[in-house]
Amino acid sequence: MKLTTRELVMLAVFGVLWGIVEISLGTVLKSLNIPFSGVVLGGIGLSIVMIGRVFVPRRGASLFIGVIAMLLKLFSLGGVVIGPMIGIFSEALIVELVLSLGGQPRRTLFMLAGALGVLWSLVQPFVTGPLIFGVSLVETWGNMINQGSSALGLDSGAVLVIVIVLIAIRLFIGAAAGWFSWDVGHELQKRLGRPSQPLQQSS
Amino acid sequence: MERSRARTVSVVAAAETSLLGTYGHLAVFMWLLGLAMLAPAARLPLTVAFCGLIAAVVYPGALRHILRLRYLIWMFLLIAPAVFFLGERDAVFAGVAYSTEGLQMAGQMAMRFVVTLVAIQGFTSVVEVTALAGMLERFGLRGLGFSLGVALNLLPGIQQSSYHAWHALRMRGGLRRQWWRGLQLLVMTIVTNALKHAEDVALAAEMRAFCPEKSRPMPVRRGRLDWAPAVLGLASLLFLIVI
């Protein structure tokens, strides 16, 4: 992946913005154990990545931003950083895959990338729990249902409804993040007098 | 000029004489995480004691950090549900019913949590972020060292300007009626401010004829015993899997 100096600096800026969100807002939300904090952080972070992708429409740009944010989070003061680090990297990777494999950038592709990226916050405990903290899949499932039932005010017996609502919330917020970043990215480019660029292949 | 060159040479010489470099510390980090993840429940206490021994030798400071109240609260939040919700509540302590199976699981989770925490604390305390970027550059992310340097440089300024933009918007009631538009304008202000800083950095780099393709990757510190944790780690992980 060959990037110009200007592109590298721009990717650094968007990496910093995502890093700031994770370091400041992320630490507060996770410490207070606020429900759906992963969804909120994912939505904001992915909006920043996708706006960055509008400015640097190259394969690998989203992943690059994610790696910078991840490294900033790793070396920041805060709680346990391995979960958020894996989250940042995975979300950036999902956005990268969707935007790179989907061809020319368009609003629907951004919405899909955002939706799948935010959906990762639901899947991640099933990966990191057993692998890193030794929590069984059954317990992770139980935790998810308990948290979902208390956050949504639903009976914990209505498992199917809880899971559907949890998925729907993530898909909706992710798609809204995609919509938002498409609009903001293009409006910013217009205001800053930069022409929109098509997706460029990295050599 | 001569003085700075001499200083660089002395720093490099000091790095070359240290026992563990960046690759060595990464190997220790992966070793500890691997042991915590792969250890079966029956061997977990012994494995954790072994991890503690490694950490005490390589990262003596990291063991002290994990006793902070913040980490203990995190650990409690992680393991507490298992004690009450996993398995049958078949025992009572001080009038509170709990599950013995859940308590065992909670103990295992706590041990794995401690090892993970020590590994991260230790790794981040001895490896600099630029060294890690230099290593990632060698694995294909060219220009990451430069970008990360710029990021670290921009971080305080952008953080400050972002807070100012947020406060300005909030004080003017920007998120009351047209909150969606308000949010868009907030993000646009923050990104524009950040890009203005970035423009200056890019211009300065270009004026100094910086070219990412021709620049050398960030230096990675090498140690005399970098191979040792990799070999020992692989051997102990194989031992754990096979036996």
Tab-separated table of C-alpha atoms in Angstrom:
chain	number	residue	atom	x	y	z
A	1	MET	CA	0.000	0.000	0.000
A	2	LYS	CA	1.683	3.202	-1.191
A	3	LEU	CA	0.309	6.414	0.237
A	4	THR	CA	1.444	10.003	-0.282
A	5	THR	CA	2.591	12.217	2.597
A	6	ARG	CA	-0.685	14.109	2.524
A	7	GLU	CA	-2.723	10.888	2.656
A	8	LEU	CA	-0.646	9.554	5.542
A	9	VAL	CA	-1.201	12.771	7.496
A	10	MET	CA	-4.925	12.671	6.776
A	11	LEU	CA	-5.158	9.052	7.948
A	12	ALA	CA	-3.283	10.082	11.096
A	13	VAL	CA	-5.863	12.807	11.732
A	14	PHE	CA	-8.799	10.424	11.443
A	15	GLY	CA	-6.946	7.840	13.552
A	16	VAL	CA	-6.448	10.498	16.229
A	17	LEU	CA	-10.132	11.430	16.141
A	18	TRP	CA	-11.198	7.814	16.647
A	19	GLY	CA	-8.490	7.419	19.303
A	20	ILE	CA	-9.776	10.469	21.193
A	21	VAL	CA	-13.310	9.061	21.203
A	22	GLU	CA	-12.064	5.706	22.512
A	23	ILE	CA	-9.709	7.191	25.104
A	24	SER	CA	-12.081	9.805	26.544
A	25	LEU	CA	-15.681	8.722	25.921
A	26	GLY	CA	-14.821	5.008	25.761
A	27	THR	CA	-13.086	4.946	29.130
A	28	VAL	CA	-15.985	6.785	30.800
A	29	LEU	CA	-18.734	4.643	29.237
A	30	LYS	CA	-16.972	1.341	29.949
A	31	SER	CA	-16.081	2.332	33.525
A	32	LEU	CA	-19.698	3.234	34.280
A	33	ASN	CA	-20.853	-0.012	32.610
A	34	ILE	CA	-23.501	1.866	30.618
A	35	PRO	CA	-25.630	-0.411	28.400
A	36	PHE	CA	-25.051	-0.182	24.635
A	37	SER	CA	-21.761	1.683	25.184
A	38	GLY	CA	-20.134	-0.549	22.542
A	39	VAL	CA	-22.869	0.406	20.067
A	40	VAL	CA	-22.422	4.137	20.716
A	41	LEU	CA	-18.627	3.936	20.494
A	42	GLY	CA	-18.791	1.742	17.394
A	43	GLY	CA	-21.241	4.135	15.706
A	44	ILE	CA	-19.077	7.196	16.393
A	45	GLY	CA	-15.797	5.438	15.561
A	46	LEU	CA	-17.081	3.978	12.321
A	47	SER	CA	-18.512	7.356	11.265
A	48	ILE	CA	-15.009	8.809	11.636
A	49	VAL	CA	-13.429	5.937	9.685
A	50	MET	CA	-15.929	6.254	6.856
A	51	ILE	CA	-15.500	10.048	6.643
A	52	GLY	CA	-11.764	9.326	6.467
A	53	ARG	CA	-12.455	6.876	3.650
A	54	VAL	CA	-14.237	9.634	1.693
A	55	PHE	CA	-11.080	11.759	2.007
A	56	VAL	CA	-8.627	8.944	1.239
A	57	PRO	CA	-10.495	6.562	-1.086
A	58	ARG	CA	-7.788	3.910	-1.215
A	59	ARG	CA	-7.822	0.238	-0.360
A	60	GLY	CA	-6.440	-0.236	3.138
A	61	ALA	CA	-7.186	3.320	4.315
A	62	SER	CA	-9.889	2.274	6.807
A	63	LEU	CA	-7.683	-0.430	8.293
A	64	PHE	CA	-4.817	2.049	8.580
A	65	ILE	CA	-7.035	4.460	10.550
A	66	GLY	CA	-8.141	1.571	12.766
A	67	VAL	CA	-4.552	0.510	13.495
A	68	ILE	CA	-3.604	4.072	14.521
A	69	ALA	CA	-6.649	4.332	16.821
A	70	MET	CA	-5.884	0.890	18.250
A	71	LEU	CA	-2.267	1.811	19.030
A	72	LEU	CA	-3.360	5.074	20.666
A	73	LYS	CA	-5.822	3.117	22.798
A	74	LEU	CA	-3.172	0.516	23.696
A	75	PHE	CA	-0.818	3.145	25.044
A	76	SER	CA	-3.489	5.230	26.771
A	77	LEU	CA	-4.364	5.209	30.445
A	78	GLY	CA	-7.570	3.374	31.086
A	79	GLY	CA	-9.063	0.093	32.109
A	80	VAL	CA	-8.564	-3.208	30.362
A	81	VAL	CA	-7.691	-2.326	26.783
A	82	ILE	CA	-7.542	-5.676	25.032
A	83	GLY	CA	-11.317	-5.865	24.400
A	84	PRO	CA	-11.616	-2.347	22.921
A	85	MET	CA	-8.423	-2.916	20.909
A	86	ILE	CA	-9.815	-6.056	19.312
A	87	GLY	CA	-13.099	-4.181	18.772
A	88	ILE	CA	-11.417	-1.236	17.029
A	89	PHE	CA	-9.348	-3.477	14.785
A	90	SER	CA	-12.240	-5.786	13.891
A	91	GLU	CA	-14.625	-2.933	13.122
A	92	ALA	CA	-12.024	-1.239	10.913
A	93	LEU	CA	-11.374	-4.557	9.176
A	94	ILE	CA	-15.097	-5.109	8.517
A	95	VAL	CA	-15.470	-1.600	7.053
A	96	GLU	CA	-12.331	-2.136	4.971
A	97	LEU	CA	-13.607	-5.435	3.580
A	98	VAL	CA	-17.085	-4.127	2.743
A	99	LEU	CA	-15.836	-0.900	1.135
A	100	SER	CA	-13.008	-2.594	-0.757
A	101	LEU	CA	-15.027	-5.523	-2.046
A	102	GLY	CA	-18.124	-3.477	-2.795
A	103	GLY	CA	-16.606	-1.518	-5.704
A	104	GLN	CA	-17.155	2.207	-6.168
A	105	PRO	CA	-18.164	3.988	-2.938
A	106	ARG	CA	-21.860	4.762	-2.594
A	107	ARG	CA	-24.265	5.530	0.217
A	108	THR	CA	-25.732	2.008	0.483
A	109	LEU	CA	-22.247	0.516	0.756
A	110	PHE	CA	-21.373	2.914	3.576
A	111	MET	CA	-24.611	2.012	5.359
A	112	LEU	CA	-23.868	-1.709	4.986
A	113	ALA	CA	-20.299	-1.246	6.236
A	114	GLY	CA	-21.533	0.730	9.249
A	115	ALA	CA	-24.288	-1.777	10.049
A	116	LEU	CA	-21.965	-4.791	9.913
A	117	GLY	CA	-19.246	-2.927	11.826
A	118	VAL	CA	-21.553	-2.010	14.707
A	119	LEU	CA	-23.066	-5.522	14.675
A	120	TRP	CA	-19.594	-6.784	15.590
A	121	SER	CA	-20.074	-5.409	19.120
A	122	LEU	CA	-22.710	-8.135	19.623
A	123	VAL	CA	-20.473	-10.892	18.239
A	124	GLN	CA	-17.221	-9.867	19.934
A	125	PRO	CA	-17.956	-11.230	23.449
A	126	PHE	CA	-18.451	-14.682	21.894
A	127	VAL	CA	-14.922	-14.472	20.480
A	128	THR	CA	-12.964	-12.679	23.220
A	129	GLY	CA	-14.840	-14.178	26.190
A	130	PRO	CA	-13.868	-17.828	25.641
A	131	LEU	CA	-10.484	-17.044	24.076
A	132	ILE	CA	-9.111	-14.451	26.478
A	133	PHE	CA	-11.069	-14.502	29.719
A	134	GLY	CA	-12.111	-18.161	29.732
A	135	VAL	CA	-15.830	-17.323	29.875
A	136	SER	CA	-17.906	-20.126	28.322
A	137	LEU	CA	-20.134	-19.492	25.301
A	138	VAL	CA	-23.199	-20.430	27.358
A	139	GLU	CA	-22.321	-17.868	29.994
A	140	THR	CA	-21.651	-15.208	27.359
A	141	TRP	CA	-25.057	-15.963	25.844
A	142	GLY	CA	-26.657	-15.751	29.304
A	143	ASN	CA	-24.952	-12.424	30.016
A	144	MET	CA	-26.105	-11.031	26.691
A	145	ILE	CA	-29.718	-12.051	27.322
A	146	ASN	CA	-29.655	-10.717	30.925
A	147	GLN	CA	-28.158	-7.384	29.890
A	148	GLY	CA	-30.552	-7.152	26.947
A	149	SER	CA	-33.588	-7.880	29.118
A	150	SER	CA	-32.620	-5.299	31.757
A	151	ALA	CA	-31.701	-2.622	29.203
A	152	LEU	CA	-34.811	-3.139	27.091
A	153	GLY	CA	-37.177	-3.810	29.989
A	154	LEU	CA	-38.227	-7.156	28.525
A	155	ASP	CA	-38.757	-10.477	30.293
A	156	SER	CA	-35.599	-12.620	30.112
A	157	GLY	CA	-37.736	-15.514	28.807
A	158	ALA	CA	-38.408	-13.669	25.544
A	159	VAL	CA	-35.003	-14.683	24.189
A	160	LEU	CA	-35.858	-14.443	20.493
A	161	VAL	CA	-37.384	-10.968	20.848
A	162	ILE	CA	-34.375	-9.737	22.854
A	163	VAL	CA	-31.882	-11.042	20.290
A	164	ILE	CA	-33.841	-9.587	17.368
A	165	VAL	CA	-34.131	-6.189	19.070
A	166	LEU	CA	-30.409	-6.189	19.966
A	167	ILE	CA	-29.470	-6.985	16.367
A	168	ALA	CA	-31.959	-4.442	14.972
A	169	ILE	CA	-30.607	-1.648	17.209
A	170	ARG	CA	-27.059	-2.311	16.035
A	171	LEU	CA	-27.997	-2.546	12.381
A	172	PHE	CA	-30.016	0.676	12.617
A	173	ILE	CA	-27.297	2.663	14.416
A	174	GLY	CA	-24.601	1.327	12.076
A	175	ALA	CA	-26.641	2.177	8.982
A	176	ALA	CA	-27.341	5.654	10.405
A	177	ALA	CA	-23.583	6.081	10.966
A	178	GLY	CA	-22.987	5.139	7.327
A	179	TRP	CA	-25.657	7.584	6.119
A	180	PHE	CA	-24.251	10.314	8.358
A	181	SER	CA	-20.646	9.844	7.292
A	182	TRP	CA	-21.533	9.771	3.583
A	183	ASP	CA	-23.346	13.117	3.927
A	184	VAL	CA	-20.756	14.754	6.184
A	185	GLY	CA	-17.792	13.480	4.172
A	186	HIS	CA	-19.121	14.828	0.885
A	187	GLU	CA	-20.337	18.111	2.359
A	188	LEU	CA	-16.924	18.619	3.974
A	189	GLN	CA	-15.197	17.965	0.686
A	190	LYS	CA	-17.436	20.508	-1.048
A	191	ARG	CA	-16.845	23.120	1.648
A	192	LEU	CA	-13.098	22.543	1.635
A	193	GLY	CA	-13.052	22.769	-2.161
A	194	ARG	CA	-11.844	19.204	-2.740
A	195	PRO	CA	-13.361	17.233	-5.610
A	196	SER	CA	-14.841	13.811	-4.799
A	197	GLN	CA	-12.519	11.019	-5.904
A	198	PRO	CA	-13.416	7.531	-7.067
A	199	LEU	CA	-11.929	4.483	-5.311
A	200	GLN	CA	-8.234	4.155	-6.149
A	201	GLN	CA	-6.323	0.904	-6.302
A	202	SER	CA	-3.269	0.831	-4.097
A	203	SER	CA	-0.150	-0.247	-5.932
B	1	MET	CA	25.287	17.757	14.508
B	2	GLU	CA	28.251	15.699	15.723
B	3	ARG	CA	26.810	15.668	19.214
B	4	SER	CA	23.403	14.424	18.046
B	5	ARG	CA	25.076	11.707	15.923
B	6	ALA	CA	27.126	10.578	18.877
B	7	ARG	CA	23.982	10.485	21.003
B	8	THR	CA	22.161	8.394	18.371
B	9	VAL	CA	25.082	5.972	18.198
B	10	SER	CA	25.134	5.622	21.987
B	11	VAL	CA	21.364	5.013	22.110
B	12	VAL	CA	21.602	2.348	19.396
B	13	ALA	CA	24.581	0.745	21.146
B	14	ALA	CA	22.680	0.672	24.445
B	15	ALA	CA	19.683	-0.912	22.724
B	16	GLU	CA	21.838	-3.579	21.113
B	17	THR	CA	23.327	-4.592	24.449
B	18	SER	CA	19.935	-5.024	26.203
B	19	LEU	CA	18.696	-8.557	26.682
B	20	LEU	CA	15.218	-8.199	25.186
B	21	GLY	CA	14.255	-5.981	22.253
B	22	THR	CA	10.833	-5.237	20.748
B	23	TYR	CA	10.514	-8.698	19.151
B	24	GLY	CA	11.518	-10.327	22.426
B	25	HIS	CA	8.928	-8.405	24.423
B	26	LEU	CA	6.276	-9.204	21.813
B	27	ALA	CA	7.182	-12.884	22.167
B	28	VAL	CA	6.811	-12.650	25.980
B	29	PHE	CA	3.428	-10.923	25.522
B	30	MET	CA	2.172	-13.648	23.157
B	31	TRP	CA	3.627	-16.330	25.431
B	32	LEU	CA	1.711	-15.077	28.482
B	33	LEU	CA	-1.540	-14.666	26.524
B	34	GLY	CA	-1.097	-18.123	24.947
B	35	LEU	CA	-0.557	-19.757	28.337
B	36	ALA	CA	-3.621	-18.037	29.827
B	37	MET	CA	-5.809	-19.013	26.879
B	38	LEU	CA	-4.677	-22.602	26.343
B	39	ALA	CA	-4.270	-23.811	29.919
B	40	PRO	CA	-6.910	-26.410	30.847
B	41	ALA	CA	-8.870	-25.719	34.032
B	42	ALA	CA	-7.015	-28.353	36.059
B	43	ARG	CA	-3.606	-26.899	35.271
B	44	LEU	CA	-4.625	-23.247	35.416
B	45	PRO	CA	-3.328	-22.392	38.930
B	46	LEU	CA	0.090	-23.850	38.106
B	47	THR	CA	0.136	-22.077	34.730
B	48	VAL	CA	-0.816	-18.754	36.307
B	49	ALA	CA	1.948	-19.163	38.905
B	50	PHE	CA	4.377	-19.827	36.048
B	51	CYS	CA	3.090	-16.684	34.244
B	52	GLY	CA	3.611	-14.719	37.455
B	53	LEU	CA	7.201	-15.960	37.585
B	54	ILE	CA	7.829	-14.876	33.978
B	55	ALA	CA	6.232	-11.484	34.664
B	56	ALA	CA	8.256	-11.023	37.849
B	57	VAL	CA	11.445	-11.584	35.864
B	58	VAL	CA	10.579	-9.567	32.748
B	59	TYR	CA	8.095	-6.933	34.001
B	60	PRO	CA	8.507	-6.544	37.765
B	61	GLY	CA	6.511	-3.285	37.819
B	62	ALA	CA	3.442	-4.759	36.098
B	63	LEU	CA	2.552	-7.001	39.046
B	64	ARG	CA	2.176	-3.983	41.326
B	65	HIS	CA	-0.167	-2.235	38.867
B	66	ILE	CA	-2.816	-4.962	38.931
B	67	LEU	CA	-3.547	-4.349	42.611
B	68	ARG	CA	-5.077	-0.953	41.805
B	69	LEU	CA	-8.698	-0.551	42.899
B	70	ARG	CA	-9.840	0.178	39.312
B	71	TYR	CA	-8.614	-3.194	38.062
B	72	LEU	CA	-10.036	-5.036	41.050
B	73	ILE	CA	-13.475	-3.487	40.347
B	74	TRP	CA	-13.163	-4.494	36.680
B	75	MET	CA	-12.332	-8.033	37.702
B	76	PHE	CA	-15.252	-8.180	40.125
B	77	LEU	CA	-17.667	-6.939	37.417
B	78	LEU	CA	-16.376	-9.626	35.070
B	79	ILE	CA	-16.571	-12.578	37.427
B	80	ALA	CA	-19.495	-11.734	39.730
B	81	PRO	CA	-22.293	-12.896	37.352
B	82	ALA	CA	-20.718	-16.351	37.083
B	83	VAL	CA	-20.978	-16.928	40.861
B	84	PHE	CA	-24.735	-16.331	40.860
B	85	PHE	CA	-25.960	-17.237	37.380
B	86	LEU	CA	-23.831	-20.198	36.278
B	87	GLY	CA	-25.091	-23.597	37.453
B	88	GLU	CA	-27.340	-24.420	40.365
B	89	ARG	CA	-27.145	-22.220	43.499
B	90	ASP	CA	-26.213	-25.069	45.793
B	91	ALA	CA	-24.366	-23.295	48.624
B	92	VAL	CA	-25.000	-20.412	50.991
B	93	PHE	CA	-22.513	-17.898	52.389
B	94	ALA	CA	-23.651	-15.193	54.867
B	95	GLY	CA	-27.236	-15.751	53.807
B	96	VAL	CA	-26.481	-15.372	50.079
B	97	ALA	CA	-27.015	-18.398	47.827
B	98	TYR	CA	-24.345	-19.042	45.199
B	99	SER	CA	-23.272	-21.723	42.771
B	100	THR	CA	-20.091	-23.704	43.567
B	101	GLU	CA	-19.669	-24.490	39.864
B	102	GLY	CA	-20.005	-20.764	39.130
B	103	LEU	CA	-17.478	-19.947	41.842
B	104	GLN	CA	-14.955	-22.320	40.262
B	105	MET	CA	-15.548	-20.722	36.848
B	106	ALA	CA	-15.200	-17.251	38.378
B	107	GLY	CA	-11.860	-18.256	39.888
B	108	GLN	CA	-10.601	-19.432	36.506
B	109	MET	CA	-11.796	-16.224	34.840
B	110	ALA	CA	-10.070	-14.124	37.501
B	111	MET	CA	-6.781	-15.980	36.983
B	112	ARG	CA	-6.935	-15.544	33.192
B	113	PHE	CA	-7.869	-11.888	33.664
B	114	VAL	CA	-4.845	-11.250	35.887
B	115	VAL	CA	-2.439	-12.837	33.385
B	116	THR	CA	-3.935	-10.830	30.496
B	117	LEU	CA	-3.676	-7.625	32.498
B	118	VAL	CA	-0.064	-8.266	33.528
B	119	ALA	CA	0.867	-9.098	29.926
B	120	ILE	CA	-0.639	-5.843	28.596
B	121	GLN	CA	0.706	-3.684	31.419
B	122	GLY	CA	4.159	-5.147	31.080
B	123	PHE	CA	4.281	-4.943	27.299
B	124	THR	CA	3.087	-1.339	27.107
B	125	SER	CA	5.456	-0.256	29.896
B	126	VAL	CA	8.607	-1.471	28.146
B	127	VAL	CA	7.822	-1.125	24.423
B	128	GLU	CA	7.465	2.330	22.911
B	129	VAL	CA	4.630	3.028	20.535
B	130	THR	CA	7.072	4.059	17.769
B	131	ALA	CA	8.888	0.721	18.086
B	132	LEU	CA	5.607	-1.115	17.639
B	133	ALA	CA	4.810	1.058	14.615
B	134	GLY	CA	8.249	0.254	13.186
B	135	MET	CA	7.511	-3.436	13.554
B	136	LEU	CA	4.110	-3.118	11.867
B	137	GLU	CA	5.763	-1.162	9.017
B	138	ARG	CA	7.924	-4.188	8.342
B	139	PHE	CA	4.736	-6.264	8.018
B	140	GLY	CA	3.303	-4.128	5.184
B	141	LEU	CA	1.823	-1.016	6.830
B	142	ARG	CA	4.380	1.336	5.275
B	143	GLY	CA	4.236	4.891	6.545
B	144	LEU	CA	2.605	3.846	9.823
B	145	GLY	CA	5.558	5.123	11.847
B	146	PHE	CA	5.277	8.547	10.248
B	147	SER	CA	1.490	8.585	10.655
B	148	LEU	CA	1.721	7.536	14.278
B	149	GLY	CA	4.316	10.206	14.967
B	150	VAL	CA	1.984	12.780	13.428
B	151	ALA	CA	-0.942	11.324	15.407
B	152	LEU	CA	0.875	11.586	18.732
B	153	ASN	CA	1.893	15.123	17.861
B	154	LEU	CA	-1.646	16.149	16.892
B	155	LEU	CA	-3.455	14.359	19.730
B	156	PRO	CA	-3.439	17.117	22.404
B	157	GLY	CA	-4.260	19.908	19.937
B	158	ILE	CA	-7.137	18.065	18.298
B	159	GLN	CA	-8.471	16.949	21.678
B	160	GLN	CA	-8.512	20.553	22.863
B	161	SER	CA	-10.141	21.928	19.725
B	162	SER	CA	-12.747	19.126	19.766
B	163	TYR	CA	-13.746	20.016	23.335
B	164	HIS	CA	-13.994	23.692	22.382
B	165	ALA	CA	-16.218	22.875	19.388
B	166	TRP	CA	-18.454	20.645	21.547
B	167	HIS	CA	-18.811	23.288	24.275
B	168	ALA	CA	-19.489	26.051	21.754
B	169	LEU	CA	-22.240	23.983	20.131
B	170	ARG	CA	-23.777	22.983	23.461
B	171	MET	CA	-23.775	26.519	24.857
B	172	ARG	CA	-25.502	27.769	21.717
B	173	GLY	CA	-28.197	25.104	22.025
B	174	GLY	CA	-27.061	23.414	18.844
B	175	LEU	CA	-28.344	19.986	19.824
B	176	ARG	CA	-31.901	20.997	20.811
B	177	ARG	CA	-34.172	21.255	17.796
B	178	GLN	CA	-32.188	20.293	14.714
B	179	TRP	CA	-29.904	17.883	16.556
B	180	TRP	CA	-29.043	15.794	13.488
B	181	ARG	CA	-27.882	18.914	11.626
B	182	GLY	CA	-26.168	20.085	14.821
B	183	LEU	CA	-24.246	16.818	15.015
B	184	GLN	CA	-23.243	17.113	11.358
B	185	LEU	CA	-21.966	20.648	11.921
B	186	LEU	CA	-20.092	19.561	15.061
B	187	VAL	CA	-18.306	16.774	13.189
B	188	MET	CA	-17.567	19.111	10.276
B	189	THR	CA	-16.052	21.698	12.641
B	190	ILE	CA	-13.911	19.114	14.422
B	191	VAL	CA	-12.700	17.499	11.175
B	192	THR	CA	-11.996	20.887	9.539
B	193	ASN	CA	-9.948	22.035	12.550
B	194	ALA	CA	-8.049	18.747	12.553
B	195	LEU	CA	-7.400	18.908	8.808
B	196	LYS	CA	-6.073	22.456	9.189
B	197	HIS	CA	-3.433	21.136	11.620
B	198	ALA	CA	-2.759	18.253	9.239
B	199	GLU	CA	-2.261	20.608	6.288
B	200	ASP	CA	0.543	22.366	8.208
B	201	VAL	CA	2.212	19.057	9.082
B	202	ALA	CA	1.981	17.782	5.492
B	203	LEU	CA	3.422	21.042	4.125
B	204	ALA	CA	6.294	20.941	6.625
B	205	ALA	CA	7.064	17.322	5.711
B	206	GLU	CA	6.947	18.062	1.982
B	207	MET	CA	9.175	21.129	2.423
B	208	ARG	CA	11.748	18.836	4.015
B	209	ALA	CA	11.448	16.537	0.976
B	210	PHE	CA	9.933	13.730	3.059
B	211	CYS	CA	8.749	10.871	0.862
B	212	PRO	CA	7.090	7.838	2.471
B	213	GLU	CA	8.371	5.516	-0.254
B	214	LYS	CA	12.000	6.494	0.266
B	215	SER	CA	11.973	6.847	4.036
B	216	ARG	CA	13.423	4.099	6.197
B	217	PRO	CA	11.014	2.345	8.576
B	218	MET	CA	11.188	3.343	12.250
B	219	PRO	CA	14.012	1.516	14.042
B	220	VAL	CA	13.099	-1.609	16.003
B	221	ARG	CA	15.169	-2.345	19.084
B	222	ARG	CA	16.803	-5.749	19.033
B	223	GLY	CA	17.989	-7.643	22.087
B	224	ARG	CA	20.565	-10.369	22.511
B	225	LEU	CA	17.994	-12.841	23.832
B	226	ASP	CA	15.027	-12.078	21.560
B	227	TRP	CA	14.955	-15.681	20.406
B	228	ALA	CA	14.688	-17.081	23.950
B	229	PRO	CA	11.050	-16.177	24.807
B	230	ALA	CA	9.924	-17.341	21.357
B	231	VAL	CA	11.581	-20.748	21.775
B	232	LEU	CA	10.585	-21.155	25.424
B	233	GLY	CA	7.050	-19.946	24.666
B	234	LEU	CA	6.560	-22.394	21.807
B	235	ALA	CA	7.980	-25.244	23.879
B	236	SER	CA	5.773	-24.512	26.903
B	237	LEU	CA	2.647	-24.070	24.766
B	238	LEU	CA	3.341	-27.371	22.988
B	239	PHE	CA	3.881	-29.011	26.374
B	240	LEU	CA	0.545	-27.619	27.552
B	241	ILE	CA	-1.295	-28.891	24.472
B	242	VAL	CA	0.312	-32.346	24.217
B	243	ILE	CA	0.568	-33.383	27.887
